[in-house]
Coordinates of N, CA and C in Angstrom, one line a residue:
M106 N -0.7 -101.8 81.5 CA -0.7 -102.4 82.5 C 0.4 -103.2 82.9
A107 N 0.8 -103.4 84.2 CA 1.8 -104.3 84.7 C 1.2 -105.0 85.9
A108 N 1.7 -106.4 85.8 CA 1.2 -107.2 86.8 C 2.2 -108.2 87.2
A109 N 2.6 -108.4 88.3 CA 3.6 -109.4 88.9 C 3.2 -109.9 90.2
D110 N 3.9 -111.0 90.5 CA 3.9 -111.6 91.9 C 4.9 -110.7 92.9
D111 N 6.1 -110.4 92.3 CA 7.0 -109.6 93.0 C 7.8 -108.7 91.9
Y112 N 8.1 -107.4 92.3 CA 9.1 -106.6 91.5 C 10.3 -106.4 92.2
G113 N 11.3 -106.7 91.7 CA 12.6 -106.0 92.0 C 12.8 -104.9 91.4
Q114 N 13.9 -104.2 91.6 CA 14.3 -103.0 91.1 C 14.1 -102.7 89.7
P115 N 14.7 -103.6 88.8 CA 14.7 -103.3 87.4 C 13.3 -103.6 86.8
Q116 N 12.5 -104.7 87.3 CA 11.3 -105.0 86.9 C 10.4 -103.7 87.3
Y117 N 10.6 -103.1 88.4 CA 9.7 -102.1 88.9 C 9.9 -101.0 88.2
Y118 N 11.0 -100.6 87.6 CA 11.3 -99.5 86.7 C 10.3 -99.5 85.6
L119 N 10.3 -100.6 85.0 CA 9.5 -100.9 83.7 C 8.0 -100.5 84.1
A120 N 7.5 -101.5 85.3 CA 6.2 -101.5 85.6 C 5.5 -100.0 86.0
A121 N 6.4 -99.2 86.7 CA 6.1 -98.0 87.0 C 5.6 -97.0 85.9
H122 N 6.0 -97.3 84.7 CA 5.6 -96.5 83.6 C 4.2 -97.0 83.1
A123 N 3.7 -98.1 83.7 CA 2.4 -98.5 82.9 C 1.4 -97.6 83.5
D124 N 0.1 -97.6 82.9 CA -1.1 -97.0 83.4 C -1.6 -97.6 84.7
E125 N -1.4 -99.0 85.0 CA -1.7 -99.4 86.2 C -0.8 -100.3 86.6
V126 N -0.5 -100.7 88.0 CA 0.6 -101.5 88.4 C -0.1 -102.2 89.4
F127 N -0.2 -103.7 89.1 CA -0.8 -104.6 90.1 C 0.4 -105.5 90.7
L128 N 0.0 -105.8 91.9 CA 0.9 -106.6 92.6 C 0.2 -107.7 93.4
H129 N 0.7 -108.9 93.3 CA 0.0 -110.1 94.1 C -0.1 -109.7 95.6
P130 N -1.1 -109.9 96.5 CA -1.3 -109.6 97.8 C -0.3 -110.1 98.6
M131 N 0.4 -111.2 98.2 CA 1.5 -111.7 99.0 C 2.7 -111.4 98.5
G132 N 2.9 -110.1 97.6 CA 4.1 -109.8 96.9 C 4.8 -108.7 97.4
L133 N 5.9 -108.4 96.9 CA 6.8 -107.4 97.3 C 7.3 -106.5 96.2
V134 N 7.4 -105.2 96.3 CA 8.3 -104.3 95.5 C 9.4 -104.0 96.2
L135 N 10.7 -104.4 95.8 CA 12.1 -104.4 96.4 C 12.8 -103.4 95.7
L136 N 13.0 -102.1 96.6 CA 13.7 -101.1 96.0 C 15.1 -101.0 96.9
E137 N 16.3 -100.9 96.3 CA 17.5 -101.2 97.2 C 18.4 -100.2 97.0
G138 N 18.3 -99.4 95.8 CA 19.3 -98.4 95.5 C 20.4 -99.1 94.8
F139 N 21.5 -98.4 94.4 CA 22.5 -99.1 93.7 C 23.8 -99.4 94.5
G140 N 24.5 -100.2 94.3 CA 25.8 -100.5 95.0 C 26.5 -101.6 94.3
G141 N 27.6 -102.1 94.7 CA 28.2 -103.4 94.4 C 29.4 -103.7 95.5
Y142 N 30.1 -104.7 95.0 CA 30.9 -105.5 95.9 C 32.2 -105.4 95.1
R143 N 33.3 -105.2 95.8 CA 34.7 -105.4 95.3 C 35.4 -106.4 96.0
R144 N 36.2 -107.3 95.7 CA 37.1 -108.3 96.4 C 38.5 -107.6 96.2
H145 N 39.0 -107.9 97.4 CA 40.5 -107.4 97.4 C 41.2 -108.5 97.7
Y146 N 42.3 -108.7 97.0 CA 43.4 -109.8 97.0 C 44.6 -109.7 97.6
K147 N 44.9 -108.4 98.0 CA 46.5 -108.4 98.6 C 46.9 -109.4 99.7
E148 N 46.1 -109.6 100.7 CA 46.6 -110.4 101.7 C 46.7 -111.9 101.2
G149 N 45.8 -112.3 100.1 CA 46.0 -113.6 99.7 C 47.2 -113.6 98.7
L150 N 47.3 -112.8 98.0 CA 48.7 -112.7 97.0 C 49.7 -112.5 98.1
D151 N 49.9 -112.0 98.9 CA 51.0 -111.8 99.8 C 51.3 -113.2 100.6
K152 N 50.3 -113.9 100.9 CA 50.6 -115.4 101.5 C 50.9 -116.4 100.4
L153 N 50.6 -116.1 99.2 CA 51.1 -117.0 98.1 C 52.4 -116.5 97.6
G154 N 52.8 -115.2 98.1 CA 54.3 -114.9 97.6 C 54.2 -114.3 96.2
V155 N 53.1 -113.8 95.9 CA 52.9 -113.1 94.8 C 53.3 -111.6 94.7
E156 N 54.2 -111.0 93.9 CA 54.7 -109.6 94.0 C 54.0 -108.8 92.8
M157 N 53.3 -107.8 93.1 CA 52.7 -107.1 92.0 C 53.7 -106.0 91.6
H158 N 53.8 -105.5 90.2 CA 54.5 -104.5 89.8 C 53.6 -103.7 88.8
V159 N 53.2 -102.6 89.5 CA 52.1 -101.6 88.9 C 52.5 -100.3 88.5
F160 N 52.2 -99.7 87.5 CA 52.6 -98.4 87.4 C 51.2 -97.5 86.9
R161 N 51.1 -96.6 87.7 CA 49.7 -95.8 87.4 C 49.9 -94.5 87.5
V162 N 49.2 -93.6 87.1 CA 49.3 -92.2 87.1 C 47.8 -91.8 87.3
G163 N 47.6 -90.7 88.2 CA 46.3 -90.2 88.5 C 45.7 -90.5 89.6
E164 N 44.9 -89.7 90.1 CA 44.0 -89.9 91.5 C 43.1 -91.1 91.3
Y165 N 42.4 -91.1 90.3 CA 41.4 -92.1 90.4 C 41.5 -93.3 89.2
K166 N 42.5 -94.0 89.6 CA 43.0 -95.1 88.9 C 43.0 -96.3 89.7
S167 N 41.7 -96.9 89.8 CA 41.5 -98.0 90.8 C 41.4 -99.4 90.2
A168 N 41.5 -99.8 89.0 CA 41.5 -101.2 88.4 C 42.3 -102.2 89.0
V169 N 43.5 -101.6 89.3 CA 44.4 -102.5 90.0 C 44.4 -102.7 91.6
E170 N 43.6 -101.8 92.1 CA 43.5 -101.5 93.6 C 43.2 -102.9 94.3
P171 N 42.4 -103.7 93.9 CA 42.1 -105.1 94.6 C 43.5 -105.7 94.8
Y172 N 44.5 -105.4 93.9 CA 45.8 -106.6 94.0 C 46.5 -105.7 95.0
L173 N 46.5 -104.4 95.4 CA 47.2 -103.6 96.0 C 46.8 -103.4 97.3
R174 N 45.7 -103.6 97.8 CA 45.2 -103.3 99.1 C 44.1 -104.2 99.5
N175 N 43.8 -104.1 100.7 CA 42.7 -105.1 101.5 C 41.6 -104.6 101.6
D176 N 41.2 -103.0 101.4 CA 40.2 -102.3 101.4 C 40.2 -101.4 100.2
M177 N 38.9 -100.7 100.2 CA 38.8 -99.6 99.1 C 39.3 -98.3 99.5
S178 N 40.2 -97.7 98.6 CA 40.7 -96.3 98.9 C 39.6 -95.3 99.1
R179 N 39.7 -94.1 99.7 CA 38.8 -93.0 99.8 C 38.4 -92.5 98.4
E180 N 39.4 -92.5 97.4 CA 39.1 -91.9 96.1 C 38.2 -93.0 95.3
T181 N 38.4 -94.2 95.4 CA 37.6 -95.1 94.8 C 36.3 -95.0 95.5
K182 N 36.1 -95.0 96.8 CA 34.8 -94.9 97.4 C 34.0 -93.6 96.9
E183 N 34.7 -92.6 96.7 CA 34.1 -91.3 96.3 C 33.5 -91.3 94.9
A184 N 34.5 -92.0 93.9 CA 34.1 -92.1 92.7 C 32.8 -93.1 92.5
L185 N 32.9 -94.3 93.2 CA 31.6 -95.0 93.2 C 30.4 -94.5 93.9
L186 N 30.5 -93.6 95.0 CA 29.4 -93.1 95.5 C 28.8 -92.0 94.5
D187 N 29.8 -91.3 93.6 CA 29.2 -90.3 92.7 C 28.3 -91.2 91.6
V188 N 29.0 -92.2 91.2 CA 28.3 -93.1 89.9 C 26.9 -93.7 90.4
Y189 N 27.2 -94.3 91.8 CA 25.8 -94.9 92.1 C 25.0 -93.9 92.6
G190 N 25.3 -92.9 93.0 CA 24.3 -91.7 93.7 C 23.7 -91.2 92.4
D191 N 24.3 -91.0 91.2 CA 23.7 -90.5 90.1 C 22.7 -91.3 89.4
L192 N 23.1 -92.7 89.6 CA 22.2 -93.7 88.9 C 20.9 -93.7 89.9
W193 N 21.1 -93.8 91.2 CA 19.9 -93.8 92.1 C 18.9 -92.6 92.1
R194 N 19.6 -91.3 91.8 CA 18.8 -90.2 91.6 C 17.8 -90.2 90.2
S195 N 18.6 -90.6 89.3 CA 18.0 -90.7 88.0 C 16.9 -92.0 88.0
Y196 N 17.0 -92.9 88.8 CA 16.1 -93.9 88.8 C 14.7 -93.6 89.6
V197 N 15.2 -92.8 90.7 CA 14.1 -92.3 91.7 C 13.2 -91.2 90.8
A198 N 14.0 -90.3 90.2 CA 13.3 -89.3 89.4 C 12.4 -89.9 88.4
D199 N 12.6 -90.8 87.5 CA 12.0 -91.4 86.7 C 10.8 -92.1 87.1
V200 N 11.0 -93.0 88.3 CA 9.9 -93.7 88.9 C 8.9 -92.6 89.4
A201 N 9.4 -91.6 90.1 CA 8.6 -90.6 90.8 C 7.6 -89.9 89.8
A202 N 8.3 -89.5 88.6 CA 7.4 -88.8 87.5 C 6.4 -89.7 86.9
A203 N 6.8 -91.0 86.8 CA 5.9 -92.2 86.0 C 4.7 -92.4 87.2
R204 N 5.0 -92.4 88.4 CA 4.0 -92.5 89.5 C 3.2 -91.4 89.9
K205 N 3.8 -90.3 89.4 CA 3.3 -89.0 90.1 C 3.4 -88.9 91.4
L206 N 4.4 -89.2 92.0 CA 5.0 -89.1 93.2 C 6.3 -88.0 93.6
A207 N 6.2 -87.7 94.7 CA 7.6 -87.0 95.2 C 8.8 -87.9 95.1
P208 N 9.9 -87.4 94.5 CA 11.1 -88.1 94.4 C 11.5 -88.7 96.0
D209 N 11.3 -87.8 96.9 CA 11.7 -88.2 98.4 C 10.7 -89.4 98.7
D210 N 9.5 -89.6 98.3 CA 8.6 -90.6 98.6 C 9.1 -92.0 98.2
V211 N 9.7 -91.9 96.9 CA 10.1 -93.0 96.1 C 11.4 -93.4 97.0
A212 N 12.2 -92.5 97.3 CA 13.5 -92.9 98.0 C 13.2 -93.4 99.1
A213 N 12.4 -93.0 100.0 CA 12.0 -93.4 101.3 C 11.6 -95.1 101.4
M214 N 11.0 -95.5 100.2 CA 10.7 -96.7 100.1 C 12.0 -97.6 100.2
A215 N 13.1 -97.3 99.8 CA 14.3 -98.1 100.0 C 14.8 -97.6 101.4
D216 N 15.0 -96.3 101.6 CA 15.9 -95.8 102.7 C 15.1 -96.2 104.1
G217 N 13.8 -96.2 104.0 CA 12.9 -96.4 105.1 C 12.3 -97.9 105.1
F218 N 12.8 -98.7 104.5 CA 12.2 -100.0 104.0 C 11.5 -100.7 105.5
T219 N 12.5 -100.7 106.5 CA 12.3 -101.6 107.8 C 11.0 -101.0 108.6
E220 N 11.2 -99.5 108.5 CA 10.2 -98.8 109.2 C 8.9 -98.6 108.6
R221 N 8.9 -98.6 107.4 CA 7.4 -98.8 106.6 C 6.9 -100.1 106.6
L222 N 7.8 -101.1 106.6 CA 7.4 -102.6 106.8 C 6.6 -102.8 108.0
R223 N 7.1 -102.2 109.1 CA 6.6 -102.3 110.4 C 5.4 -101.6 110.5
A224 N 5.2 -100.6 109.9 CA 3.9 -99.7 109.7 C 3.0 -100.5 109.2
A225 N 3.4 -101.2 108.1 CA 2.6 -101.9 107.3 C 2.1 -103.3 108.2
E226 N 2.5 -103.6 109.2 CA 2.5 -104.7 110.0 C 3.0 -106.0 109.4
G227 N 4.1 -105.8 109.0 CA 4.8 -106.8 107.9 C 4.4 -107.2 106.6
D228 N 3.4 -106.5 106.1 CA 2.9 -107.1 104.7 C 3.6 -105.9 103.7
P229 N 4.5 -106.4 103.1 CA 5.4 -105.8 102.2 C 4.4 -105.4 100.9
A230 N 3.1 -106.1 100.5 CA 2.3 -105.7 99.5 C 1.6 -104.6 99.9
R231 N 1.0 -104.4 101.2 CA 0.3 -103.3 101.6 C 1.1 -102.2 101.9
M232 N 2.7 -102.4 102.3 CA 3.4 -101.3 102.4 C 3.6 -100.7 100.8
A233 N 3.8 -101.5 99.7 CA 3.8 -101.0 98.5 C 2.3 -100.1 98.2
K234 N 1.4 -100.5 98.3 CA 0.3 -100.0 98.1 C -0.1 -98.6 98.9
D235 N 0.4 -98.7 100.2 CA 0.3 -97.5 101.0 C 1.3 -96.3 100.5
G236 N 2.4 -97.0 100.0 CA 3.3 -96.0 99.2 C 2.9 -95.6 97.8
R237 N 2.0 -95.9 97.4 CA 1.6 -95.7 96.1 C 2.5 -96.2 95.1
L238 N 3.1 -97.2 95.4 CA 4.1 -97.9 94.2 C 3.1 -98.9 93.3
V239 N 2.1 -99.2 93.8 CA 1.1 -100.0 93.0 C -0.3 -99.4 93.1
D240 N -1.0 -99.8 92.1 CA -2.4 -99.2 92.2 C -3.5 -100.2 92.9
R241 N -3.1 -101.5 92.8 CA -4.0 -102.4 93.3 C -3.4 -103.8 93.7
L242 N -3.8 -104.6 94.7 CA -3.3 -105.8 95.1 C -4.2 -106.8 94.5
A243 N -3.7 -107.9 93.7 CA -4.6 -108.6 93.0 C -3.8 -109.7 92.6
P244 N -4.1 -111.1 92.8 CA -3.4 -112.3 92.0 C -3.5 -112.1 90.7
R245 N -2.7 -112.9 89.8 CA -2.6 -112.5 88.3 C -3.9 -113.0 87.7
D246 N -4.6 -114.1 88.2 CA -5.8 -114.5 87.5 C -6.8 -113.5 87.9
E247 N -6.8 -112.7 88.5 CA -7.7 -111.6 88.8 C -7.4 -110.4 87.9
V248 N -6.4 -110.3 87.4 CA -5.7 -108.9 86.5 C -6.3 -109.1 85.1
R249 N -7.1 -108.2 84.7 CA -7.6 -108.5 83.1 C -7.3 -106.9 82.5

């Protein structure tokens, strides 16, 4: 059994594998997918007069990219989308199997969050229950 006031993505991954999943009636299951942020420093380094000397070989060598550019290169975007996409597909498949749902239904909880929340009249706990991410809505003191 798993019970929580709220589930973030890592917490829900564990909870999904329980026999029963409980969520507080005022709670939320937040599935967002995977991603990240990269800072780029070239403009700041230029203003400070810092000159970078970098030697690199190959197409997907992005470790020094933040010092040489103000944005992400196409190659880096492709590589990160591949990595994050694989992680997300694996997450969705595992959760779907554990909850006996179609992978598309699990992915839709993240991809269609706003529309599903609207359909649940702004109630994220009801949205999670309607999406079969949780079995029952109950405060922790009622879960035994």
